[in-house]
Amino acid sequence: MKKDLLGIADLSGEEIYRILDTADAMREIGERPIKKVPTLRGKTIVNLFYEPSTRTRTSFEIAEKRLSADTLNIAVASSSVQKGETLADTAMNLEAMAPDMIVLRHACSGACHLLARICRSRIINAGDGMHEHPTQALLDAFTIRQHKQRLAGLKIAIVGDLLHSRVLRSNVLLLTKLGAEVCVCGPPTLVPPGIERLGVRVSIAVDEAVAGADVIMMLRIQQERMRGAFVPSLREYFHVFGMTAERVKRAKPDVIIMHPGPMNRGVEIASDVADGPYSVILEQVANGVAVRMAVLYLLAGGVEEGSHAEAAA
Ligand code: CP
């Protein structure tokens, strides 16, 4: 792998499969009575989150601890960022203490690329603005493969706030790279201009988008990134685009329902769908640990291709 993981755009299909296969080996560590291997002993990893996170931050920390790395969580709210220190200065000061990797979440698209240019440490993108969230797309692909045994040829409908979603961008890049047939669906005000150039079909009719789908991936309405009215009201949004049990019936009988979280219940997804028999939402969360272990391990050097079992020894 390259020095940093900045986005799915930088990964080849072969590298993506390598991460997924390594995550398969990592998953078993989480099922052991003692969930720890010495693989990253002596490595220091800084988790630097400028935006709130429950799943990503926690699963990176668990992944780091399972691999025996020394982990450090920077609480931005109580750091010198509050005194006006820039991202670059913060990173250079952390670098002075010689970490091996920095896991960064930031509200600005491109923040991880900036750090990758100026830092010796390996940078992992844990979500940058509206740009990419590569480990989310990797854990989504891992979860889909677990259920469908393949990605190529699957019909995948991604529904919701497409405009503000870094999860959308990373998933579209990954799924089209691996040969899935992707349809994206949302209100016209929330469809990024030119998205079809990434090789997806665009629909503004949810019933049509989910017809015959193997996978339905719901995206959150990101009110915190909206400046202005993109939808008339949340109640109307749910009526037109919300995933209901009735709409799920249009998909394949073995459809899986995904959501990266956090969910707005009753806005983009009905509670009986989120908690229902087709939902794999909590499996996505569980798989996040194994996938992030795989990313950390491979970035730290990994081993020769074909010997992933060594990582879990
Ligand atoms: N999916 C995701 O990124 O969730 P968090 O914001 O809780 O990390």
mmCIF file of C-alpha atoms and ligand atoms in Angstrom:
data_model
loop_
_atom_site.group_PDB
_atom_site.id
_atom_site.type_symbol
_atom_site.label_atom_id
_atom_site.label_comp_id
_atom_site.label_asym_id
_atom_site.label_seq_id
_atom_site.Cartn_x
_atom_site.Cartn_y
_atom_site.Cartn_z
ATOM 1 C CA MET A 1 0.000 0.000 0.000
ATOM 2 C CA LYS A 2 0.959 3.658 -0.372
ATOM 3 C CA LYS A 3 2.204 5.689 2.610
ATOM 4 C CA ASP A 4 -1.297 7.014 3.474
ATOM 5 C CA LEU A 5 -4.942 6.019 3.064
ATOM 6 C CA LEU A 6 -6.534 9.233 1.804
ATOM 7 C CA GLY A 7 -9.356 7.907 -0.338
ATOM 8 C CA ILE A 8 -10.741 5.038 -2.371
ATOM 9 C CA ALA A 9 -9.747 7.017 -5.476
ATOM 10 C CA ASP A 10 -6.099 6.101 -4.773
ATOM 11 C CA LEU A 11 -6.713 2.347 -4.364
ATOM 12 C CA SER A 12 -6.670 -0.281 -7.116
ATOM 13 C CA GLY A 13 -9.228 -3.109 -7.160
ATOM 14 C CA GLU A 14 -6.431 -5.467 -6.135
ATOM 15 C CA GLU A 15 -5.562 -3.297 -3.092
ATOM 16 C CA ILE A 16 -9.226 -3.146 -2.060
ATOM 17 C CA TYR A 17 -9.544 -6.947 -2.205
ATOM 18 C CA ARG A 18 -6.316 -7.257 -0.248
ATOM 19 C CA ILE A 19 -7.777 -5.087 2.543
ATOM 20 C CA LEU A 20 -11.040 -7.097 2.541
ATOM 21 C CA ASP A 21 -9.178 -10.426 2.639
ATOM 22 C CA THR A 22 -6.962 -9.188 5.475
ATOM 23 C CA ALA A 23 -10.078 -8.021 7.368
ATOM 24 C CA ASP A 24 -11.431 -11.556 7.050
ATOM 25 C CA ALA A 25 -8.368 -12.790 8.956
ATOM 26 C CA MET A 26 -8.655 -9.944 11.504
ATOM 27 C CA ARG A 27 -12.297 -10.677 12.338
ATOM 28 C CA GLU A 28 -11.336 -13.902 14.087
ATOM 29 C CA ILE A 29 -9.196 -11.996 16.618
ATOM 30 C CA GLY A 30 -12.371 -10.296 17.895
ATOM 31 C CA GLU A 31 -13.916 -13.704 18.614
ATOM 32 C CA ARG A 32 -11.069 -14.882 20.864
ATOM 33 C CA PRO A 33 -11.307 -14.781 24.694
ATOM 34 C CA ILE A 34 -8.240 -12.491 24.648
ATOM 35 C CA LYS A 35 -8.834 -10.108 21.754
ATOM 36 C CA LYS A 36 -5.261 -8.937 21.274
ATOM 37 C CA VAL A 37 -2.250 -9.697 19.075
ATOM 38 C CA PRO A 38 1.199 -8.055 19.275
ATOM 39 C CA THR A 39 1.288 -6.989 15.605
ATOM 40 C CA LEU A 40 1.612 -3.204 16.176
ATOM 41 C CA ARG A 41 3.467 -3.321 19.501
ATOM 42 C CA GLY A 42 5.704 -0.259 19.785
ATOM 43 C CA LYS A 43 3.716 1.756 17.219
ATOM 44 C CA THR A 44 2.035 4.996 18.301
ATOM 45 C CA ILE A 45 -1.224 6.067 16.687
ATOM 46 C CA VAL A 46 -2.911 9.445 17.210
ATOM 47 C CA ASN A 47 -6.662 9.750 16.668
ATOM 48 C CA LEU A 48 -7.309 13.391 15.792
ATOM 49 C CA PHE A 49 -11.022 14.063 15.356
ATOM 50 C CA TYR A 50 -12.175 17.619 14.616
ATOM 51 C CA GLU A 51 -15.765 16.466 14.023
ATOM 52 C CA PRO A 52 -18.008 14.330 16.245
ATOM 53 C CA SER A 53 -17.872 10.575 15.768
ATOM 54 C CA THR A 54 -19.175 7.521 17.590
ATOM 55 C CA ARG A 55 -18.532 4.561 15.265
ATOM 56 C CA THR A 56 -15.346 5.580 13.432
ATOM 57 C CA ARG A 57 -13.396 6.902 16.410
ATOM 58 C CA THR A 58 -14.365 4.041 18.687
ATOM 59 C CA SER A 59 -13.677 1.335 16.146
ATOM 60 C CA PHE A 60 -10.281 2.802 15.222
ATOM 61 C CA GLU A 61 -9.378 2.862 18.916
ATOM 62 C CA ILE A 62 -10.558 -0.724 19.457
ATOM 63 C CA ALA A 63 -8.702 -1.825 16.292
ATOM 64 C CA GLU A 64 -5.498 -0.118 17.483
ATOM 65 C CA LYS A 65 -5.768 -1.717 20.937
ATOM 66 C CA ARG A 66 -6.455 -5.181 19.470
ATOM 67 C CA LEU A 67 -3.219 -4.819 17.490
ATOM 68 C CA SER A 68 -1.341 -3.653 20.656
ATOM 69 C CA ALA A 69 -0.526 -0.157 19.353
ATOM 70 C CA ASP A 70 -0.146 2.741 21.801
ATOM 71 C CA THR A 71 -3.111 4.998 21.093
ATOM 72 C CA LEU A 72 -3.718 8.620 21.856
ATOM 73 C CA ASN A 73 -7.029 10.430 21.412
ATOM 74 C CA ILE A 74 -6.799 14.190 20.953
ATOM 75 C CA ALA A 75 -9.907 15.877 22.313
ATOM 76 C CA VAL A 76 -10.033 18.880 19.999
ATOM 77 C CA ALA A 77 -12.521 20.674 22.276
ATOM 78 C CA SER A 78 -9.911 20.796 25.076
ATOM 79 C CA SER A 79 -6.791 21.221 22.911
ATOM 80 C CA SER A 80 -4.964 24.339 21.723
ATOM 81 C CA VAL A 81 -7.121 24.243 18.577
ATOM 82 C CA GLN A 82 -9.525 26.287 20.733
ATOM 83 C CA LYS A 83 -6.819 28.980 21.023
ATOM 84 C CA GLY A 84 -6.620 29.240 17.247
ATOM 85 C CA GLU A 85 -3.828 26.770 16.440
ATOM 86 C CA THR A 86 -4.067 25.688 12.802
ATOM 87 C CA LEU A 87 -4.433 22.107 11.624
ATOM 88 C CA ALA A 88 -0.933 22.203 10.107
ATOM 89 C CA ASP A 89 0.649 23.525 13.331
ATOM 90 C CA THR A 90 -1.280 21.002 15.429
ATOM 91 C CA ALA A 91 -0.069 18.191 13.160
ATOM 92 C CA MET A 92 3.565 19.371 13.171
ATOM 93 C CA ASN A 93 3.536 19.539 16.986
ATOM 94 C CA LEU A 94 2.120 16.029 17.202
ATOM 95 C CA GLU A 95 4.749 14.922 14.656
ATOM 96 C CA ALA A 96 7.464 16.239 16.975
ATOM 97 C CA MET A 97 6.446 13.469 19.385
ATOM 98 C CA ALA A 98 7.055 10.844 16.666
ATOM 99 C CA PRO A 99 3.763 9.030 16.169
ATOM 100 C CA ASP A 100 3.671 6.379 13.428
ATOM 101 C CA MET A 101 0.171 7.143 12.170
ATOM 102 C CA ILE A 102 -2.430 9.903 12.482
ATOM 103 C CA VAL A 103 -6.110 9.082 11.976
ATOM 104 C CA LEU A 104 -7.791 12.357 10.996
ATOM 105 C CA ARG A 105 -11.419 13.435 10.754
ATOM 106 C CA HIS A 106 -11.933 17.035 9.664
ATOM 107 C CA ALA A 107 -14.755 19.195 8.318
ATOM 108 C CA CYS A 108 -12.639 20.433 5.378
ATOM 109 C CA SER A 109 -12.374 18.354 2.208
ATOM 110 C CA GLY A 110 -8.669 17.836 1.510
ATOM 111 C CA ALA A 111 -7.510 18.206 5.133
ATOM 112 C CA CYS A 112 -6.001 14.693 5.061
ATOM 113 C CA HIS A 113 -4.140 15.432 1.822
ATOM 114 C CA LEU A 114 -2.629 18.517 3.460
ATOM 115 C CA LEU A 115 -1.343 16.464 6.416
ATOM 116 C CA ALA A 116 -0.053 13.724 4.109
ATOM 117 C CA ARG A 117 2.078 16.333 2.332
ATOM 118 C CA ILE A 118 3.641 17.782 5.473
ATOM 119 C CA CYS A 119 3.807 14.775 7.844
ATOM 120 C CA ARG A 120 6.205 11.897 8.040
ATOM 121 C CA SER A 121 3.532 9.870 9.876
ATOM 122 C CA ARG A 122 1.118 7.812 7.821
ATOM 123 C CA ILE A 123 -2.240 9.596 7.505
ATOM 124 C CA ILE A 124 -5.555 7.731 7.522
ATOM 125 C CA ASN A 125 -8.659 9.590 6.374
ATOM 126 C CA ALA A 126 -11.497 9.039 8.858
ATOM 127 C CA GLY A 127 -13.768 11.413 6.899
ATOM 128 C CA ASP A 128 -12.838 14.761 5.337
ATOM 129 C CA GLY A 129 -15.667 17.210 4.712
ATOM 130 C CA MET A 130 -17.824 16.183 1.770
ATOM 131 C CA HIS A 131 -14.911 14.414 0.051
ATOM 132 C CA GLU A 132 -14.212 10.808 1.170
ATOM 133 C CA HIS A 133 -14.668 8.340 4.031
ATOM 134 C CA PRO A 134 -12.624 5.411 2.705
ATOM 135 C CA THR A 135 -12.770 3.055 5.698
ATOM 136 C CA GLN A 136 -16.580 3.367 5.745
ATOM 137 C CA ALA A 137 -16.759 2.254 2.098
ATOM 138 C CA LEU A 138 -14.345 -0.597 2.822
ATOM 139 C CA LEU A 139 -16.430 -1.871 5.755
ATOM 140 C CA ASP A 140 -19.572 -1.512 3.637
ATOM 141 C CA ALA A 141 -17.987 -3.595 0.868
ATOM 142 C CA PHE A 142 -16.825 -6.154 3.455
ATOM 143 C CA THR A 143 -20.398 -6.438 4.806
ATOM 144 C CA ILE A 144 -21.907 -6.766 1.316
ATOM 145 C CA ARG A 145 -19.391 -9.464 0.381
ATOM 146 C CA GLN A 146 -20.151 -11.338 3.605
ATOM 147 C CA HIS A 147 -23.826 -11.550 2.612
ATOM 148 C CA LYS A 148 -23.619 -11.839 -1.175
ATOM 149 C CA GLN A 149 -20.165 -13.509 -1.605
ATOM 150 C CA ARG A 150 -19.369 -11.001 -4.385
ATOM 151 C CA LEU A 151 -19.594 -7.355 -5.368
ATOM 152 C CA ALA A 152 -19.410 -7.532 -9.163
ATOM 153 C CA GLY A 153 -22.798 -7.505 -10.852
ATOM 154 C CA LEU A 154 -24.814 -6.607 -7.737
ATOM 155 C CA LYS A 155 -27.578 -4.007 -8.043
ATOM 156 C CA ILE A 156 -26.983 -1.405 -5.347
ATOM 157 C CA ALA A 157 -29.339 1.518 -4.651
ATOM 158 C CA ILE A 158 -27.928 4.405 -2.596
ATOM 159 C CA VAL A 159 -30.689 6.731 -1.386
ATOM 160 C CA GLY A 160 -30.582 9.990 0.559
ATOM 161 C CA ASP A 161 -28.601 13.201 0.873
ATOM 162 C CA LEU A 162 -26.137 12.547 -1.950
ATOM 163 C CA LEU A 163 -24.807 16.100 -2.096
ATOM 164 C CA HIS A 164 -23.211 16.302 1.353
ATOM 165 C CA SER A 165 -22.117 12.678 1.684
ATOM 166 C CA ARG A 166 -18.475 11.599 1.761
ATOM 167 C CA VAL A 167 -19.794 8.052 2.330
ATOM 168 C CA LEU A 168 -21.553 8.256 -1.056
ATOM 169 C CA ARG A 169 -18.407 9.359 -2.878
ATOM 170 C CA SER A 170 -16.210 6.631 -1.381
ATOM 171 C CA ASN A 171 -18.854 3.953 -1.941
ATOM 172 C CA VAL A 172 -19.490 4.959 -5.549
ATOM 173 C CA LEU A 173 -15.744 4.900 -6.287
ATOM 174 C CA LEU A 174 -15.307 1.509 -4.642
ATOM 175 C CA LEU A 175 -18.441 -0.243 -5.894
ATOM 176 C CA THR A 176 -18.057 0.863 -9.518
ATOM 177 C CA LYS A 177 -14.352 -0.087 -9.418
ATOM 178 C CA LEU A 178 -15.349 -3.604 -8.372
ATOM 179 C CA GLY A 179 -18.090 -3.951 -10.999
ATOM 180 C CA ALA A 180 -21.331 -3.312 -9.068
ATOM 181 C CA GLU A 181 -24.281 -1.635 -10.803
ATOM 182 C CA VAL A 182 -24.987 1.491 -8.728
ATOM 183 C CA CYS A 183 -28.113 3.668 -8.810
ATOM 184 C CA VAL A 184 -28.091 6.824 -6.668
ATOM 185 C CA CYS A 185 -31.358 8.458 -5.657
ATOM 186 C CA GLY A 186 -32.346 11.639 -3.866
ATOM 187 C CA PRO A 187 -34.226 14.894 -4.334
ATOM 188 C CA PRO A 188 -32.869 16.943 -7.277
ATOM 189 C CA THR A 189 -31.585 19.583 -4.817
ATOM 190 C CA LEU A 190 -29.408 16.923 -3.150
ATOM 191 C CA VAL A 191 -27.915 15.303 -6.270
ATOM 192 C CA PRO A 192 -24.301 16.442 -6.886
ATOM 193 C CA PRO A 193 -23.962 17.884 -10.403
ATOM 194 C CA GLY A 194 -22.054 15.487 -12.683
ATOM 195 C CA ILE A 195 -22.327 12.458 -10.362
ATOM 196 C CA GLU A 196 -23.254 10.274 -13.372
ATOM 197 C CA ARG A 197 -19.707 10.769 -14.662
ATOM 198 C CA LEU A 198 -18.608 8.402 -11.873
ATOM 199 C CA GLY A 199 -20.453 5.581 -13.664
ATOM 200 C CA VAL A 200 -23.719 5.543 -11.706
ATOM 201 C CA ARG A 201 -27.360 5.833 -12.768
ATOM 202 C CA VAL A 202 -29.252 8.755 -11.207
ATOM 203 C CA SER A 203 -32.910 8.498 -10.186
ATOM 204 C CA ILE A 204 -35.221 10.873 -8.356
ATOM 205 C CA ALA A 205 -37.878 8.177 -7.837
ATOM 206 C CA VAL A 206 -37.095 5.925 -4.893
ATOM 207 C CA ASP A 207 -39.526 3.160 -5.897
ATOM 208 C CA GLU A 208 -37.779 2.874 -9.250
ATOM 209 C CA ALA A 209 -34.283 3.054 -7.695
ATOM 210 C CA VAL A 210 -34.841 0.152 -5.272
ATOM 211 C CA ALA A 211 -36.715 -2.125 -7.749
ATOM 212 C CA GLY A 212 -34.785 -5.417 -7.952
ATOM 213 C CA ALA A 213 -31.943 -4.156 -5.712
ATOM 214 C CA ASP A 214 -29.606 -6.608 -3.930
ATOM 215 C CA VAL A 215 -28.512 -3.881 -1.544
ATOM 216 C CA ILE A 216 -30.213 -0.683 -0.349
ATOM 217 C CA MET A 217 -27.844 1.790 1.288
ATOM 218 C CA MET A 218 -29.529 4.713 3.039
ATOM 219 C CA LEU A 219 -27.714 7.993 3.663
ATOM 220 C CA ARG A 220 -28.356 10.485 6.421
ATOM 221 C CA ILE A 221 -29.847 13.907 5.804
ATOM 222 C CA GLN A 222 -26.865 16.049 6.902
ATOM 223 C CA GLN A 223 -28.581 19.121 8.287
ATOM 224 C CA GLU A 224 -25.316 20.335 9.839
ATOM 225 C CA ARG A 225 -23.824 20.806 6.323
ATOM 226 C CA MET A 226 -26.921 22.440 4.819
ATOM 227 C CA ARG A 227 -26.955 26.186 4.426
ATOM 228 C CA GLY A 228 -30.438 26.829 3.085
ATOM 229 C CA ALA A 229 -33.551 24.738 2.472
ATOM 230 C CA PHE A 230 -32.807 21.636 0.382
ATOM 231 C CA VAL A 231 -36.061 19.841 1.274
ATOM 232 C CA PRO A 232 -39.458 21.396 2.071
ATOM 233 C CA SER A 233 -39.699 19.579 5.435
ATOM 234 C CA LEU A 234 -38.341 16.420 7.053
ATOM 235 C CA ARG A 235 -41.866 14.990 7.199
ATOM 236 C CA GLU A 236 -42.275 15.448 3.453
ATOM 237 C CA TYR A 237 -38.778 14.054 2.830
ATOM 238 C CA PHE A 238 -39.726 10.849 4.660
ATOM 239 C CA HIS A 239 -42.963 10.619 2.694
ATOM 240 C CA VAL A 240 -41.153 10.866 -0.675
ATOM 241 C CA PHE A 241 -37.708 9.312 -0.012
ATOM 242 C CA GLY A 242 -37.873 7.532 3.360
ATOM 243 C CA MET A 243 -37.245 3.768 3.368
ATOM 244 C CA THR A 244 -40.382 2.011 4.507
ATOM 245 C CA ALA A 245 -41.242 -1.697 4.707
ATOM 246 C CA GLU A 246 -43.563 -1.174 1.729
ATOM 247 C CA ARG A 247 -40.718 0.183 -0.411
ATOM 248 C CA VAL A 248 -38.329 -2.594 0.658
ATOM 249 C CA LYS A 249 -40.770 -5.108 -0.922
ATOM 250 C CA ARG A 250 -39.768 -3.770 -4.365
ATOM 251 C CA ALA A 251 -36.176 -4.994 -3.893
ATOM 252 C CA LYS A 252 -34.940 -8.608 -4.214
ATOM 253 C CA PRO A 253 -36.345 -10.972 -1.541
ATOM 254 C CA ASP A 254 -32.849 -11.337 0.002
ATOM 255 C CA VAL A 255 -32.064 -7.597 -0.043
ATOM 256 C CA ILE A 256 -29.872 -6.189 2.707
ATOM 257 C CA ILE A 257 -30.497 -2.714 4.175
ATOM 258 C CA MET A 258 -27.461 -0.638 5.116
ATOM 259 C CA HIS A 259 -26.888 2.729 6.787
ATOM 260 C CA PRO A 260 -23.494 4.152 7.849
ATOM 261 C CA GLY A 261 -25.020 5.877 10.895
ATOM 262 C CA PRO A 262 -25.924 7.957 12.699
ATOM 263 C CA MET A 263 -29.522 7.392 11.593
ATOM 264 C CA ASN A 264 -32.345 9.905 11.573
ATOM 265 C CA ARG A 265 -35.195 7.502 12.326
ATOM 266 C CA GLY A 266 -38.416 8.602 10.680
ATOM 267 C CA VAL A 267 -36.520 10.888 8.270
ATOM 268 C CA GLU A 268 -34.487 8.697 5.886
ATOM 269 C CA ILE A 269 -35.445 5.324 7.359
ATOM 270 C CA ALA A 270 -38.427 3.903 9.265
ATOM 271 C CA SER A 271 -37.597 2.254 12.575
ATOM 272 C CA ASP A 272 -39.166 -1.075 11.565
ATOM 273 C CA VAL A 273 -36.784 -1.182 8.554
ATOM 274 C CA ALA A 274 -33.718 -0.087 10.556
ATOM 275 C CA ASP A 275 -34.394 -2.798 13.155
ATOM 276 C CA GLY A 276 -36.000 -5.296 10.777
ATOM 277 C CA PRO A 277 -34.901 -8.659 9.359
ATOM 278 C CA TYR A 278 -33.123 -7.227 6.293
ATOM 279 C CA SER A 279 -31.067 -4.713 8.254
ATOM 280 C CA VAL A 280 -27.282 -5.286 8.545
ATOM 281 C CA ILE A 281 -26.630 -1.889 10.130
ATOM 282 C CA LEU A 282 -25.070 -3.207 13.350
ATOM 283 C CA GLU A 283 -23.049 -5.779 11.373
ATOM 284 C CA GLN A 284 -21.526 -2.817 9.508
ATOM 285 C CA VAL A 285 -20.454 -1.374 12.860
ATOM 286 C CA ALA A 286 -18.967 -4.692 14.007
ATOM 287 C CA ASN A 287 -17.106 -5.135 10.706
ATOM 288 C CA GLY A 288 -15.643 -1.647 11.062
ATOM 289 C CA VAL A 289 -13.222 -2.958 13.684
ATOM 290 C CA ALA A 290 -11.847 -5.786 11.500
ATOM 291 C CA VAL A 291 -11.564 -3.544 8.435
ATOM 292 C CA ARG A 292 -9.743 -0.820 10.376
ATOM 293 C CA MET A 293 -7.417 -3.440 11.874
ATOM 294 C CA ALA A 294 -6.627 -4.557 8.315
ATOM 295 C CA VAL A 295 -5.928 -0.986 7.164
ATOM 296 C CA LEU A 296 -3.655 -0.273 10.154
ATOM 297 C CA TYR A 297 -1.810 -3.548 9.701
ATOM 298 C CA LEU A 298 -1.254 -3.135 5.960
ATOM 299 C CA LEU A 299 -0.191 0.512 6.291
ATOM 300 C CA ALA A 300 2.278 -0.492 8.990
ATOM 301 C CA GLY A 301 3.959 -2.799 6.537
ATOM 302 C CA GLY A 302 1.849 -5.957 6.487
ATOM 303 C CA VAL A 303 3.339 -9.128 5.078
ATOM 304 C CA GLU A 304 3.700 -10.582 1.612
ATOM 305 C CA GLU A 305 0.482 -11.139 -0.314
ATOM 306 C CA GLY A 306 -1.240 -14.457 0.455
ATOM 307 C CA SER A 307 -0.083 -14.691 4.057
ATOM 308 C CA HIS A 308 -2.817 -12.714 5.840
ATOM 309 C CA ALA A 309 -3.134 -15.493 8.405
ATOM 310 C CA GLU A 310 0.251 -14.363 9.780
ATOM 311 C CA ALA A 311 -1.384 -11.090 10.901
ATOM 312 C CA ALA A 312 -3.822 -12.967 13.103
ATOM 313 C CA ALA A 313 -1.212 -15.297 14.618
HETATM 314 N N1 CP B 1 -20.393 6.206 9.941
HETATM 315 C C1 CP B 1 -19.733 7.121 10.656
HETATM 316 O O1 CP B 1 -18.770 7.730 10.171
HETATM 317 O O2 CP B 1 -20.218 7.294 11.918
HETATM 318 P P1 CP B 1 -19.552 8.270 13.010
HETATM 319 O O3 CP B 1 -19.769 9.679 12.522
HETATM 320 O O4 CP B 1 -20.270 7.981 14.292
HETATM 321 O O5 CP B 1 -18.099 7.950 13.072
#
